[in-house]
XYZ file of C-alpha atoms in Angstrom:
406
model
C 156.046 90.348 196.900
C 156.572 92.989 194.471
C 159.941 92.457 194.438
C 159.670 88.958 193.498
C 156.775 89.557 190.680
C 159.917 91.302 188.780
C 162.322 88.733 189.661
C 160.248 85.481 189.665
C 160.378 83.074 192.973
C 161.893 79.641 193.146
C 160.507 77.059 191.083
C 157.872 79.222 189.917
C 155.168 78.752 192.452
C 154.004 81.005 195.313
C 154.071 79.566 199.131
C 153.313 81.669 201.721
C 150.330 83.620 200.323
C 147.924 83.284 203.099
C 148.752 85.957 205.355
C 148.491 88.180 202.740
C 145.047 87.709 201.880
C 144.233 87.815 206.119
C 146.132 91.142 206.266
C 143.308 93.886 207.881
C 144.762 96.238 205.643
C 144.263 94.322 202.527
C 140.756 93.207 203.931
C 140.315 97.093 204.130
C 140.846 98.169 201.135
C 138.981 95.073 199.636
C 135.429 96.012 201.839
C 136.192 100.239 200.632
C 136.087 98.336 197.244
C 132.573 96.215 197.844
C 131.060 98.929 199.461
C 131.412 101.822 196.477
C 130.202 98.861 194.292
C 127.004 98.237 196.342
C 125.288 95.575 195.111
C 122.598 93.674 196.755
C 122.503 91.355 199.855
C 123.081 87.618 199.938
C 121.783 85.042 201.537
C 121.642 86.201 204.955
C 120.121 90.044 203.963
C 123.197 91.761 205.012
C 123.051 95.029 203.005
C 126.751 96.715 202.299
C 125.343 99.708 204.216
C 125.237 97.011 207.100
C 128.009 95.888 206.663
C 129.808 99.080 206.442
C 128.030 100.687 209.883
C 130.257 97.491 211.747
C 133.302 97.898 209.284
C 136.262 97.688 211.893
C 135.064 94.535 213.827
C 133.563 93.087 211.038
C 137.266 93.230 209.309
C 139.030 91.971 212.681
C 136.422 89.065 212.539
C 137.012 88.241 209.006
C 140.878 87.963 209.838
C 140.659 85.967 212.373
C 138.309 83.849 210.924
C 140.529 83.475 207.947
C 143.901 83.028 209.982
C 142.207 80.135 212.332
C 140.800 78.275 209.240
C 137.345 79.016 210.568
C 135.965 81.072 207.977
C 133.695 79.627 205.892
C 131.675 80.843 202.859
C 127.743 81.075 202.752
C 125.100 79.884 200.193
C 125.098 81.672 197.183
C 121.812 83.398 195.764
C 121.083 82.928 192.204
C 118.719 85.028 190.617
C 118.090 85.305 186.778
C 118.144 88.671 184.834
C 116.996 89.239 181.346
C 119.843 89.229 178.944
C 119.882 92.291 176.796
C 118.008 92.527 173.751
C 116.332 88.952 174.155
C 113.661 86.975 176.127
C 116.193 84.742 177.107
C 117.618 85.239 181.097
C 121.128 84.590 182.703
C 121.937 83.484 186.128
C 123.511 85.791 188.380
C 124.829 84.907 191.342
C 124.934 86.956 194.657
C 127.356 85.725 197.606
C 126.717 87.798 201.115
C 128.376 90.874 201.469
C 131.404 89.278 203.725
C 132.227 86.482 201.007
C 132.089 89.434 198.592
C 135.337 90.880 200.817
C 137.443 87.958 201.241
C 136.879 87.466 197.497
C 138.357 90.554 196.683
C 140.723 90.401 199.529
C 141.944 87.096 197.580
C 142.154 88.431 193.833
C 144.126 91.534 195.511
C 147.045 88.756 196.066
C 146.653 86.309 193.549
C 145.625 88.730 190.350
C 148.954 90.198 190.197
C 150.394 86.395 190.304
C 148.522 85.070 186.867
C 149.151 89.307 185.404
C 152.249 88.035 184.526
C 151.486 84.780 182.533
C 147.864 86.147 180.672
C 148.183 86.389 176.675
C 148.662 90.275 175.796
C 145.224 89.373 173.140
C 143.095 88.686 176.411
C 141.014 92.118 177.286
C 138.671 91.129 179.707
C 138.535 91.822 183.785
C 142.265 92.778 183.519
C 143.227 95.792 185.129
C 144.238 98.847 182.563
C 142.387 96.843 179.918
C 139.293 97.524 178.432
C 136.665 96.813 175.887
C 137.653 99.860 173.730
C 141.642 98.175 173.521
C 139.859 94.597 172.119
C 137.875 96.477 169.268
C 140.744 98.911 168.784
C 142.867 95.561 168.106
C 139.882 94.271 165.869
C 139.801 97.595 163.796
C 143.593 97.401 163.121
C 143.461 93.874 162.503
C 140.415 94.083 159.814
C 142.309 97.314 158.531
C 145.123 94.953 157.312
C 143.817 92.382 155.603
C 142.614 89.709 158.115
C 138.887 89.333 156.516
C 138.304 85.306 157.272
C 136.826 85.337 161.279
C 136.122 82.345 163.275
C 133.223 83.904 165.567
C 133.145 81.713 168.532
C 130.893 80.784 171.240
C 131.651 78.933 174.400
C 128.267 77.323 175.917
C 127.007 78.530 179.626
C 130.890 79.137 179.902
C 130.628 80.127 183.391
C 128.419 77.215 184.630
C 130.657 74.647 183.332
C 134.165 75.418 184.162
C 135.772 72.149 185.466
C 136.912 72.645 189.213
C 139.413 69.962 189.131
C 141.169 71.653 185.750
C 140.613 74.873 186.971
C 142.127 73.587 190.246
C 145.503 72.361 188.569
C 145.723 75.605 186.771
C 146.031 77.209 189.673
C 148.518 74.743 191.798
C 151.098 76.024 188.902
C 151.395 79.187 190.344
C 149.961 78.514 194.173
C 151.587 76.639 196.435
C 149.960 77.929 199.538
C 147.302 75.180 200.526
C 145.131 77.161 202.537
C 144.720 79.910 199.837
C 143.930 76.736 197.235
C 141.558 75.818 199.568
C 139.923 79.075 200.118
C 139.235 78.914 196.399
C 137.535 75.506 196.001
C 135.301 76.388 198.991
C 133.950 79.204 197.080
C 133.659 76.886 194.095
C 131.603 74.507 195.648
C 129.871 77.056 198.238
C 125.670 75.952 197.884
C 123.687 77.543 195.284
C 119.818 78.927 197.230
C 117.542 79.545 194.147
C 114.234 79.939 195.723
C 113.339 77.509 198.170
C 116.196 74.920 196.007
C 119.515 74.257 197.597
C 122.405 72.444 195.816
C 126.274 71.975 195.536
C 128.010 72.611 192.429
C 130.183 70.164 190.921
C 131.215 72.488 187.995
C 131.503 76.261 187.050
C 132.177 79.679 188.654
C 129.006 81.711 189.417
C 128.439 84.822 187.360
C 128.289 87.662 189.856
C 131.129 86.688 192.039
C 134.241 88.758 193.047
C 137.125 85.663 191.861
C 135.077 84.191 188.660
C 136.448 86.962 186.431
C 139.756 85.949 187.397
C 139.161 82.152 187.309
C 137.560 82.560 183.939
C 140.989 83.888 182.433
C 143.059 81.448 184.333
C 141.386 78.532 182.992
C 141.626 80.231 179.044
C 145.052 80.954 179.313
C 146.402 77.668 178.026
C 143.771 78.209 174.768
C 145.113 82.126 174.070
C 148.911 80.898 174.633
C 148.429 77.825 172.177
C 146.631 80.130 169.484
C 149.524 82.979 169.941
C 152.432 80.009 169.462
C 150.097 78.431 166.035
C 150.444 82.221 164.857
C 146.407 82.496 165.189
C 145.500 86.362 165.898
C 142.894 86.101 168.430
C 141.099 88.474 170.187
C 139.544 87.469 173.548
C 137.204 89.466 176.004
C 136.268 86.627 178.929
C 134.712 84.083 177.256
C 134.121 85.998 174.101
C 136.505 85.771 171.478
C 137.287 85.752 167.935
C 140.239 84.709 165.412
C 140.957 86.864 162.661
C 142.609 85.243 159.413
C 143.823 86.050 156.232
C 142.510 82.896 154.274
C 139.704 80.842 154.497
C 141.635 77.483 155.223
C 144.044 79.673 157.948
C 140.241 80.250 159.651
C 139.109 76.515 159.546
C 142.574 75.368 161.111
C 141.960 78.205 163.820
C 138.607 77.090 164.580
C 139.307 72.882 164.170
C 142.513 73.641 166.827
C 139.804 75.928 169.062
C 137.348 73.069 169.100
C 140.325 70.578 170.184
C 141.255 72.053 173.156
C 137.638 72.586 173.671
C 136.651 69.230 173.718
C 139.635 68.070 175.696
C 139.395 70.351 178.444
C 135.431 69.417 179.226
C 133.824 73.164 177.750
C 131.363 73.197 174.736
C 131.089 75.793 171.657
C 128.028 76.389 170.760
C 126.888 74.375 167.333
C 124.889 76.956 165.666
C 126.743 80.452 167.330
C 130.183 79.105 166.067
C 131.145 79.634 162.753
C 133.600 81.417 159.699
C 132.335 84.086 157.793
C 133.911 86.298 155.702
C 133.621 89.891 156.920
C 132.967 91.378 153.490
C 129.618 89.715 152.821
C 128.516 88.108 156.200
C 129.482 90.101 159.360
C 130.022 89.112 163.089
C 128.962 90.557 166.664
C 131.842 91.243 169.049
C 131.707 93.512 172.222
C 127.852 94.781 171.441
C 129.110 95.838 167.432
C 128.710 94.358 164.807
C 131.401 94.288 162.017
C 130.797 94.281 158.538
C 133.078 95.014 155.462
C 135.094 98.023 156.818
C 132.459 99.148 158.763
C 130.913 99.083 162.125
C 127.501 99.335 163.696
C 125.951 98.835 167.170
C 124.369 95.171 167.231
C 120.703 94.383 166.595
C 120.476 93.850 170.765
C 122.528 97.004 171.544
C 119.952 98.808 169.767
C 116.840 96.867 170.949
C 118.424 97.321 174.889
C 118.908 101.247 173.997
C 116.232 101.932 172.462
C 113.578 100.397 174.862
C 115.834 102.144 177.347
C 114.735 105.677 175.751
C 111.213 104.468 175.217
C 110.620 103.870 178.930
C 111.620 107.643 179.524
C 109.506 108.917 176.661
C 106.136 107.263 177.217
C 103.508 109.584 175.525
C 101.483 109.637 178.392
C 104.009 111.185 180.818
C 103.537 114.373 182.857
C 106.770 115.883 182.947
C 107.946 118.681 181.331
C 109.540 118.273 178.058
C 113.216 119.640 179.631
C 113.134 117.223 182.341
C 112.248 114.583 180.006
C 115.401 115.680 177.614
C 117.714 115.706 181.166
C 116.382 112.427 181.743
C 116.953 110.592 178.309
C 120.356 112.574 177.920
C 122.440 111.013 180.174
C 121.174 107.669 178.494
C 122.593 109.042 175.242
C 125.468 110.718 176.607
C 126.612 106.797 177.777
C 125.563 105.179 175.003
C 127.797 107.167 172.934
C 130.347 106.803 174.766
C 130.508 103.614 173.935
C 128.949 103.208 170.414
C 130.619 106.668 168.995
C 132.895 104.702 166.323
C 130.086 103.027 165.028
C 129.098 104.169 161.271
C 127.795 107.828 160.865
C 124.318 106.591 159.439
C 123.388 105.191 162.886
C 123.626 108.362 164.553
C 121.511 109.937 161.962
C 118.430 107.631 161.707
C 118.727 107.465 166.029
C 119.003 111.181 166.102
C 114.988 111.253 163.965
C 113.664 108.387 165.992
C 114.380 109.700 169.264
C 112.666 113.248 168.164
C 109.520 111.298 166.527
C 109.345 110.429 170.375
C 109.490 113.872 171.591
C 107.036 114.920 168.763
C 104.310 112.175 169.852
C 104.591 113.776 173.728
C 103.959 117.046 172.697
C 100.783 115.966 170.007
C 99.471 114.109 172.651
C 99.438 117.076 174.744
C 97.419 118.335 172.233
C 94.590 115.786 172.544
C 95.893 114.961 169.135
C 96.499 110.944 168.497
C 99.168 108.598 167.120
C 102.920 109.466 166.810
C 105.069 112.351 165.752
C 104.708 112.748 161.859
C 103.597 114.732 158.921
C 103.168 118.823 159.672
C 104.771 118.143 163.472
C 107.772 118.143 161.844
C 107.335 121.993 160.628
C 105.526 122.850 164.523
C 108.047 121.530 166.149
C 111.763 121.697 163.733
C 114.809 119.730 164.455
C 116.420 123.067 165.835
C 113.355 123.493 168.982
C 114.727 120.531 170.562
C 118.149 121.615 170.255
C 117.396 124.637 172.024
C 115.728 122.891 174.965
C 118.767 120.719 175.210
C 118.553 117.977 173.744
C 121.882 116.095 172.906
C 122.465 114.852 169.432
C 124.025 111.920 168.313
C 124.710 112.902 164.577
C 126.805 116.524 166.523
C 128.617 114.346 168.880
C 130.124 112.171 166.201
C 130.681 114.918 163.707
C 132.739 116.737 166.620
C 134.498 113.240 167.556
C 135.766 112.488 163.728
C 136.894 116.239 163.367
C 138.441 116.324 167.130
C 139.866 112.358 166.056
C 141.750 113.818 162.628
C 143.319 116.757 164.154
């Protein structure tokens, strides 16, 4: 097989794919893979730790299962979790922890198939790609010029995918009828949301193992179209943006965009998609948002992080100030991995909010009222929480930039 992803196979489509996916080997390595994930249990309360105590029979029975046509997936359970930064929610689904296998069992085989044929401007749930490479390609991108943006937003992407498009997307590169049908089981496996039961006729759940994959097999026409117009798009799932030199260049982007939209049964959002102009209005992309030559971390990246720090900073708590500092640390250690090219003045101003929180512990350990302020400032000096630890923002950038021009 790897032989023939170099060479190509007759008339382009892949037979005989099957018996990979059934392979105990590959069903292995794709159960090693759910288990360091973890995750929670699905509909029938198998836990991975479960699943993992019975891992050598359970693999046996999932092969046979799969090589006799006799598997067949469970419900899914769909939960909703609050989106970041918002009181709005977004359904997750959970499939059981053996769906969860032969999911990844089947990606395994097919991902390397579609590897081949994915736009090099799509980032998202590719292997070796990462958020970091999109925004590096934004940064370059803004860096020469292209300052007209079409900031788009597909609607409940996920949710309404078309399985029958979707479907004949796939038989271009699949042949194999039992791995097709593998697929559209999953797609149509029951949805248990409380005491509620239903088939989907549309979408991939959020949450499972193949709807990454899906997801960028059913955009793929859209990036490939854009890339042949001369468009310079930047996609990460089913975010994306088109950058532009002109005005009119970002209007054509966005009127071919809602096109192929409309014709292949999605929705953009009406009041999410738009134009602006980058050096007066701005856009969000990948939790920054983007602004002249600048960038900074996006009003709900710093809503999630900092109600993040203030649930480990709670005046009222009783543990010492140290292991509050180890505590929030690693929470600022991550974020900055992440946020560190934002602009310097956000590291700054975060730096002084997050030690007004220390300050208003350490008053109200002095049966002393309100937050942080005033003569705390000279009791307890920027340098005392150094010395206990605490890491700082405004240093770790400062070292970055110096580290970035040597």
């Amino acid at each position: 097989m790897l032989t023939a992803l170099e060479q190509g196979v007759k008339g382009g489509c892949w037979f005989r794919l099957m018996d990979k996916v059934f392979a105990e080997l590959n069903l292995f390595v794709a159960a090693r893979r759910v288990v360091a994930n973890k995750g929670a249990a699905g509909v029938d309360h198998v836990t991975v730790e479960q699943f993992d105590e019975r891992l050598t029979s359970g693999i046996r029975r999932l092969s046979q299962q799969l090589r006799e046509k006799a598997y067949r997936p469970q419900a899914i359970c769909r939960v909703h979790i609050p989106k970041p930064g918002s009181n709005e929610t977004r359904p997750l689904g959970i499939p059981t922890v053996r769906d969860r296998v032969v999911q990844t069992a089947v990606v395994n085989v097919i991902e390397p198939i579609f590897e081949r044929i994915f736009a090099e401007h799509s980032y998202g749930f590719r292997p070796g790609r990462s958020c970091k490479d999109a925004l590096r390609r934004v940064d370059g991108l803004l860096k020469r010029g292209y300052h007209y943006v079409v900031d788009a937003d597909l609607k409940s992407y996920f949710d309404t995918i078309p399985h029958a498009g979707l479907m004949a997307r796939l038989r271009e590169q699949i042949g194999d009828g039992s791995v097709l049908s593998l697929i559209e089981m999953f797609l149509k496996a029951g949805i248990m949301e409380g005491m509620a039961t239903w088939t989907p006729e549309k979408g991939a759940p959020q949450g499972a193992v193949l709807s990454p994959l899906l997801s960028n097999v059913f955009l793929n026409p859209l990036d490939h179209r854009l890339a042949q117009r001369g468009f310079e798009m930047i996609r990460y799932a089913d975010d994306f943006v088109i950058l532009c030199r002109t005005a009119q260049e970002a209007e054509q982007a966005l009127e071919l965009v809602r096109e192929w939209v409309t014709a292949n049964g999605l929705t953009l959002h009406p009041t999410k998609t738009k134009v602006v102009d980058v050096r007066t209005d701005g856009f969000d992309f990948l939790g920054y948002h983007f602004i002249k030559h600048r960038r900074f971390p996006r009003a709900k990246s710093l809503a999630k992080f900092k109600e993040a720090i203030r649930v480990k900073t709670k005046r009222g708590s009783g543990n010492s100030l140290k292991f509050i500092i180890a505590d929030i640390n690693r929470t600022l250690r991550g974020w900055f991995a992440y946020f560190q090219h934002s602009h310097r003045y956000t590291f700054e101003t975060l730096d002084g909010w997050i030690r007004m929180r220390l300050r208003s512990i350490l008053r109200r350990r002095m049966r002393k009222r309100g937050r942080g302020r005033g003569t705390d400032h000279q009791r307890w000096i920027n340098a005392y929480f150094a010395e206990q630890g605490l890491f700082s923002l405004q240093t770790a950038h400062a070292l970055a930039v110096q580290s970035s021009r040597r």
